[in-house]
mmCIF file of C-alpha atoms in Angstrom:
data_model
loop_
_atom_site.group_PDB
_atom_site.id
_atom_site.type_symbol
_atom_site.label_atom_id
_atom_site.label_comp_id
_atom_site.label_asym_id
_atom_site.label_seq_id
_atom_site.Cartn_x
_atom_site.Cartn_y
_atom_site.Cartn_z
ATOM 1 C CA MET U 390 0.000 0.000 0.000
ATOM 2 C CA LYS U 391 1.221 3.481 -0.807
ATOM 3 C CA ALA U 392 0.803 5.801 2.151
ATOM 4 C CA ILE U 393 1.867 9.245 3.262
ATOM 5 C CA ALA U 394 2.512 10.438 6.803
ATOM 6 C CA TYR U 395 2.456 14.137 7.585
ATOM 7 C CA ASN U 396 3.838 16.015 10.581
ATOM 8 C CA ILE U 397 6.532 13.417 11.325
ATOM 9 C CA LYS U 398 9.262 14.644 13.632
ATOM 10 C CA PRO U 399 12.878 13.588 12.956
ATOM 11 C CA ASP U 400 12.988 11.356 16.047
ATOM 12 C CA GLU U 401 9.804 9.560 14.899
ATOM 13 C CA LYS U 402 10.988 8.977 11.341
ATOM 14 C CA GLU U 403 13.341 6.068 12.088
ATOM 15 C CA SER U 404 10.726 4.217 14.144
ATOM 16 C CA LEU U 405 8.126 4.609 11.413
ATOM 17 C CA VAL U 406 10.510 3.414 8.723
ATOM 18 C CA LEU U 407 11.591 0.373 10.751
ATOM 19 C CA ALA U 408 8.039 -0.549 11.758
ATOM 20 C CA ASN U 409 6.925 -0.647 8.142
ATOM 21 C CA TYR U 410 10.056 -2.044 6.545
ATOM 22 C CA LYS U 411 9.043 -3.687 3.250
ATOM 23 C CA LYS U 412 5.352 -3.704 4.227
ATOM 24 C CA HIS U 413 4.207 -0.406 2.775
ATOM 25 C CA ASP U 414 5.580 2.323 0.555
ATOM 26 C CA ILE U 415 5.400 5.265 2.973
ATOM 27 C CA THR U 416 6.293 8.832 2.098
ATOM 28 C CA ILE U 417 7.265 10.740 5.233
ATOM 29 C CA ILE U 418 6.651 14.488 5.354
ATOM 30 C CA GLY U 419 7.801 16.747 8.187
ATOM 31 C CA ASN U 420 5.237 19.424 7.349
ATOM 32 C CA SER U 421 1.643 19.515 8.520
ATOM 33 C CA LEU U 422 -1.126 18.633 6.109
ATOM 34 C CA THR U 423 -2.440 21.872 4.641
ATOM 35 C CA ALA U 424 -4.034 22.968 1.385
ATOM 36 C CA ASP U 425 -0.482 23.716 0.186
ATOM 37 C CA THR U 426 0.994 20.290 1.085
ATOM 38 C CA LEU U 427 -2.021 18.236 0.054
ATOM 39 C CA ALA U 428 -0.587 17.570 -3.422
ATOM 40 C CA PHE U 429 2.106 15.296 -1.935
ATOM 41 C CA SER U 430 -0.724 12.789 -1.345
ATOM 42 C CA ASN U 431 -1.246 12.256 -5.068
ATOM 43 C CA GLY U 432 -1.339 8.555 -5.910
ATOM 44 C CA LYS U 433 -1.352 7.411 -2.288
ATOM 45 C CA GLU U 434 -4.039 5.166 -0.819
ATOM 46 C CA ALA U 435 -3.609 5.941 2.870
ATOM 47 C CA LEU U 436 -2.955 9.058 4.913
ATOM 48 C CA LEU U 437 -1.548 9.272 8.434
ATOM 49 C CA VAL U 438 -2.192 12.503 10.340
ATOM 50 C CA PHE U 439 -1.985 13.804 13.874
ATOM 51 C CA ASN U 440 -4.609 15.618 15.933
ATOM 52 C CA ASN U 441 -3.242 19.030 14.953
ATOM 53 C CA ASP U 442 -3.783 18.272 11.247
ATOM 54 C CA VAL U 443 -7.284 19.563 10.511
ATOM 55 C CA LEU U 444 -9.026 17.962 7.541
ATOM 56 C CA THR U 445 -11.919 20.016 6.229
ATOM 57 C CA ALA U 446 -14.588 18.809 3.820
ATOM 58 C CA GLU U 447 -12.789 20.631 1.007
ATOM 59 C CA MET U 448 -9.483 18.944 1.828
ATOM 60 C CA ILE U 449 -11.133 15.526 2.016
ATOM 61 C CA ALA U 450 -12.733 16.082 -1.395
ATOM 62 C CA GLN U 451 -9.306 16.947 -2.813
ATOM 63 C CA LEU U 452 -7.712 13.916 -1.156
ATOM 64 C CA LYS U 453 -10.385 11.701 -2.715
ATOM 65 C CA LEU U 454 -9.568 13.139 -6.144
ATOM 66 C CA LEU U 455 -5.889 12.372 -5.497
ATOM 67 C CA GLY U 456 -6.721 8.700 -4.860
ATOM 68 C CA LEU U 457 -6.873 8.493 -1.049
ATOM 69 C CA LYS U 458 -9.075 5.750 0.421
ATOM 70 C CA TYR U 459 -7.989 5.613 4.063
ATOM 71 C CA ILE U 460 -7.279 8.195 6.765
ATOM 72 C CA ALA U 461 -5.593 7.181 10.008
ATOM 73 C CA THR U 462 -5.105 9.577 12.876
ATOM 74 C CA SER U 463 -2.662 8.885 15.671
ATOM 75 C CA SER U 464 -5.071 10.292 18.228
ATOM 76 C CA PHE U 465 -8.157 8.823 19.857
ATOM 77 C CA GLU U 466 -10.132 11.975 19.098
ATOM 78 C CA THR U 467 -11.486 12.630 15.624
ATOM 79 C CA GLY U 468 -12.721 16.198 16.033
ATOM 80 C CA HIS U 469 -10.041 17.424 13.631
ATOM 81 C CA LEU U 470 -11.512 15.310 10.826
ATOM 82 C CA ASP U 471 -14.710 16.033 8.935
ATOM 83 C CA LEU U 472 -16.123 12.534 9.413
ATOM 84 C CA GLU U 473 -19.288 13.258 7.448
ATOM 85 C CA ALA U 474 -17.293 14.403 4.417
ATOM 86 C CA ALA U 475 -14.985 11.392 4.692
ATOM 87 C CA GLY U 476 -17.973 9.045 4.872
ATOM 88 C CA SER U 477 -19.617 10.697 1.892
ATOM 89 C CA ALA U 478 -16.349 10.295 -0.030
ATOM 90 C CA GLY U 479 -16.300 6.581 0.816
ATOM 91 C CA MET U 480 -13.116 6.895 2.856
ATOM 92 C CA LYS U 481 -12.354 4.628 5.797
ATOM 93 C CA ILE U 482 -11.227 6.302 9.047
ATOM 94 C CA ALA U 483 -9.077 4.747 11.759
ATOM 95 C CA ASN U 484 -7.919 6.158 15.077
ATOM 96 C CA VAL U 485 -6.083 4.810 18.090
ATOM 97 C CA PRO U 486 -8.152 3.630 21.049
ATOM 98 C CA TRP U 487 -8.259 5.654 24.245
ATOM 99 C CA SER U 488 -5.950 4.421 26.980
ATOM 100 C CA GLU U 489 -5.522 5.418 30.604
ATOM 101 C CA LYS U 490 -1.797 4.859 30.128
ATOM 102 C CA ALA U 491 -1.780 7.628 27.539
ATOM 103 C CA GLN U 492 -3.039 10.020 30.211
ATOM 104 C CA THR U 493 -0.137 9.398 32.596
#
């Protein structure tokens, strides 16, 4: 699967690369997902974002046109994603489950 991960910090990059070694073709971007960086998603199937990456209905429509099918957020909250727009676009959404350990 071709995927793109936005907002990846340098210290996270190595872990992400090692975790997905030869499993997926992941493009790693240090910048946040914005209207200006959206084009890097062209031809990808999956998108990994963080809770500070806001995906509006307009952005989701553009991502759909670029070929995206899946959005994964590394947070348990999904308030930064327009879930209705993603559903209407036929995209699948995934998020991490809430954990008490994450709060400590």
